[in-house]
Amino acid sequence: MLYIPCPWCGEREELEFHYHDEGHIVRPDVSVGDGEWSSYLYERENVEGWQRDLWSHDAGCRRYFYVLRHSVTDEIGGAYKVGEKLPPLPVEAEREMGS
Ligand SMILES: [Zn+2]
């Protein structure tokens, strides 16, 4: 069971949430070609490590937010609101502390 830290409600069980997609995927303008639309719809980075996911708290505040999650271990490294400054990924934070 994952515990997701909603930025508004605090940490709750994963069952209250819905995973949507990798975070920060920008919808292209309607005038772009099929190749770019296809990329937007189907291509994801599929990172092996820390990534930013888009989640919503469906059984709580119903708001969307981003979660820092390790794609292999499912470790949760934090969460932040849409529109907030991007926090560093945990591996980046470790590097910054070590330098
Ligand atoms: Zn919430």
PDB file of C-alpha atoms and ligand atoms in Angstrom:
ATOM      1  CA  MET A   1       0.000   0.000   0.000  1.00  0.00           C
ATOM      2  CA  LEU A   2       1.330   3.394  -0.968  1.00  0.00           C
ATOM      3  CA  TYR A   3       0.737   6.452   1.162  1.00  0.00           C
ATOM      4  CA  ILE A   4       0.373   9.585  -0.923  1.00  0.00           C
ATOM      5  CA  PRO A   5       0.979  13.027   0.659  1.00  0.00           C
ATOM      6  CA  CYS A   6      -1.788  15.268  -0.718  1.00  0.00           C
ATOM      7  CA  PRO A   7      -0.537  18.888  -0.513  1.00  0.00           C
ATOM      8  CA  TRP A   8      -3.930  19.974   0.919  1.00  0.00           C
ATOM      9  CA  CYS A   9      -5.097  16.980   3.020  1.00  0.00           C
ATOM     10  CA  GLY A  10      -1.886  15.329   4.152  1.00  0.00           C
ATOM     11  CA  GLU A  11      -0.828  11.703   3.809  1.00  0.00           C
ATOM     12  CA  ARG A  12      -3.585   9.231   2.901  1.00  0.00           C
ATOM     13  CA  GLU A  13      -3.835   5.700   1.524  1.00  0.00           C
ATOM     14  CA  GLU A  14      -3.314   5.229  -2.205  1.00  0.00           C
ATOM     15  CA  LEU A  15      -6.927   3.993  -2.581  1.00  0.00           C
ATOM     16  CA  GLU A  16      -8.156   7.589  -2.209  1.00  0.00           C
ATOM     17  CA  PHE A  17      -6.151   8.728  -5.242  1.00  0.00           C
ATOM     18  CA  HIS A  18      -6.053   8.266  -8.984  1.00  0.00           C
ATOM     19  CA  TYR A  19      -2.856   8.164 -11.039  1.00  0.00           C
ATOM     20  CA  HIS A  20      -3.229  10.018 -14.326  1.00  0.00           C
ATOM     21  CA  ASP A  21       0.043  10.229 -16.236  1.00  0.00           C
ATOM     22  CA  GLU A  22       3.605  11.382 -16.147  1.00  0.00           C
ATOM     23  CA  GLY A  23       3.676  14.936 -14.918  1.00  0.00           C
ATOM     24  CA  HIS A  24       4.272  18.134 -16.856  1.00  0.00           C
ATOM     25  CA  ILE A  25       3.210  16.870 -20.275  1.00  0.00           C
ATOM     26  CA  VAL A  26       2.200  19.927 -22.286  1.00  0.00           C
ATOM     27  CA  ARG A  27      -0.648  19.661 -24.794  1.00  0.00           C
ATOM     28  CA  PRO A  28       0.549  20.979 -28.182  1.00  0.00           C
ATOM     29  CA  ASP A  29      -1.258  23.572 -30.270  1.00  0.00           C
ATOM     30  CA  VAL A  30      -4.000  22.156 -32.529  1.00  0.00           C
ATOM     31  CA  SER A  31      -2.055  23.208 -35.634  1.00  0.00           C
ATOM     32  CA  VAL A  32       0.786  20.710 -35.109  1.00  0.00           C
ATOM     33  CA  GLY A  33       1.113  17.679 -37.341  1.00  0.00           C
ATOM     34  CA  ASP A  34       0.164  14.073 -36.717  1.00  0.00           C
ATOM     35  CA  GLY A  35       3.660  13.161 -35.551  1.00  0.00           C
ATOM     36  CA  GLU A  36       3.639  15.657 -32.710  1.00  0.00           C
ATOM     37  CA  TRP A  37       0.068  14.699 -31.713  1.00  0.00           C
ATOM     38  CA  SER A  38       1.065  11.051 -31.688  1.00  0.00           C
ATOM     39  CA  SER A  39       4.052  11.873 -29.512  1.00  0.00           C
ATOM     40  CA  TYR A  40       1.852  13.853 -27.106  1.00  0.00           C
ATOM     41  CA  LEU A  41      -0.710  11.062 -26.837  1.00  0.00           C
ATOM     42  CA  TYR A  42       1.453   7.954 -26.726  1.00  0.00           C
ATOM     43  CA  GLU A  43       5.117   8.620 -25.989  1.00  0.00           C
ATOM     44  CA  ARG A  44       6.291   8.790 -22.396  1.00  0.00           C
ATOM     45  CA  GLU A  45       9.787   8.907 -20.920  1.00  0.00           C
ATOM     46  CA  ASN A  46       9.212   5.735 -18.853  1.00  0.00           C
ATOM     47  CA  VAL A  47      12.042   6.641 -16.504  1.00  0.00           C
ATOM     48  CA  GLU A  48      13.695   3.964 -14.390  1.00  0.00           C
ATOM     49  CA  GLY A  49      14.118   6.017 -11.234  1.00  0.00           C
ATOM     50  CA  TRP A  50      12.617   9.216  -9.863  1.00  0.00           C
ATOM     51  CA  GLN A  51       9.838  10.816 -11.854  1.00  0.00           C
ATOM     52  CA  ARG A  52       7.043  13.357 -11.481  1.00  0.00           C
ATOM     53  CA  ASP A  53       3.530  11.891 -11.695  1.00  0.00           C
ATOM     54  CA  LEU A  54       0.176  13.627 -12.030  1.00  0.00           C
ATOM     55  CA  TRP A  55      -2.346  12.394  -9.432  1.00  0.00           C
ATOM     56  CA  SER A  56      -5.730  13.527  -8.159  1.00  0.00           C
ATOM     57  CA  HIS A  57      -7.235  13.057  -4.699  1.00  0.00           C
ATOM     58  CA  ASP A  58     -10.596  11.662  -5.846  1.00  0.00           C
ATOM     59  CA  ALA A  59     -11.848  10.560  -2.407  1.00  0.00           C
ATOM     60  CA  GLY A  60     -10.702  13.770  -0.729  1.00  0.00           C
ATOM     61  CA  CYS A  61     -10.254  17.312  -1.984  1.00  0.00           C
ATOM     62  CA  ARG A  62     -10.526  16.194  -5.676  1.00  0.00           C
ATOM     63  CA  ARG A  63      -7.561  18.382  -6.623  1.00  0.00           C
ATOM     64  CA  TYR A  64      -4.751  17.564  -9.031  1.00  0.00           C
ATOM     65  CA  PHE A  65      -1.124  17.648  -7.919  1.00  0.00           C
ATOM     66  CA  TYR A  66       2.273  16.131  -8.674  1.00  0.00           C
ATOM     67  CA  VAL A  67       3.988  13.342  -6.779  1.00  0.00           C
ATOM     68  CA  LEU A  68       7.695  12.529  -6.809  1.00  0.00           C
ATOM     69  CA  ARG A  69       7.779   8.741  -7.114  1.00  0.00           C
ATOM     70  CA  HIS A  70      10.509   6.198  -7.790  1.00  0.00           C
ATOM     71  CA  SER A  71       9.259   4.050 -10.665  1.00  0.00           C
ATOM     72  CA  VAL A  72      11.089   0.912  -9.517  1.00  0.00           C
ATOM     73  CA  THR A  73      10.609   0.980  -5.739  1.00  0.00           C
ATOM     74  CA  ASP A  74       7.392   3.089  -5.597  1.00  0.00           C
ATOM     75  CA  GLU A  75       9.048   5.174  -2.888  1.00  0.00           C
ATOM     76  CA  ILE A  76       7.317   8.546  -2.547  1.00  0.00           C
ATOM     77  CA  GLY A  77       9.669  11.530  -2.352  1.00  0.00           C
ATOM     78  CA  GLY A  78       7.085  14.267  -1.816  1.00  0.00           C
ATOM     79  CA  ALA A  79       4.248  16.100  -3.538  1.00  0.00           C
ATOM     80  CA  TYR A  80       3.564  19.613  -4.762  1.00  0.00           C
ATOM     81  CA  LYS A  81       0.695  21.650  -6.141  1.00  0.00           C
ATOM     82  CA  VAL A  82       0.150  22.393  -9.826  1.00  0.00           C
ATOM     83  CA  GLY A  83       1.776  25.741 -10.559  1.00  0.00           C
ATOM     84  CA  GLU A  84       4.307  25.532  -7.734  1.00  0.00           C
ATOM     85  CA  LYS A  85       8.026  25.727  -8.412  1.00  0.00           C
ATOM     86  CA  LEU A  86       9.352  22.262  -9.231  1.00  0.00           C
ATOM     87  CA  PRO A  87      11.109  20.753  -6.222  1.00  0.00           C
ATOM     88  CA  PRO A  88      14.273  18.825  -7.068  1.00  0.00           C
ATOM     89  CA  LEU A  89      13.957  15.075  -7.502  1.00  0.00           C
ATOM     90  CA  PRO A  90      15.311  13.265  -4.412  1.00  0.00           C
ATOM     91  CA  VAL A  91      18.444  12.155  -6.279  1.00  0.00           C
ATOM     92  CA  GLU A  92      19.097  15.795  -7.288  1.00  0.00           C
ATOM     93  CA  ALA A  93      18.580  16.940  -3.687  1.00  0.00           C
ATOM     94  CA  GLU A  94      21.135  14.358  -2.497  1.00  0.00           C
ATOM     95  CA  ARG A  95      23.660  15.620  -5.052  1.00  0.00           C
ATOM     96  CA  GLU A  96      23.087  19.252  -4.013  1.00  0.00           C
ATOM     97  CA  MET A  97      23.609  18.366  -0.331  1.00  0.00           C
ATOM     98  CA  GLY A  98      26.820  16.503  -1.143  1.00  0.00           C
ATOM     99  CA  SER A  99      28.395  19.287  -3.202  1.00  0.00           C
TER     100      SER A  99
HETATM  101 ZN    ZN B   1      -6.523  16.117  -0.924  1.00  0.00          ZN
END
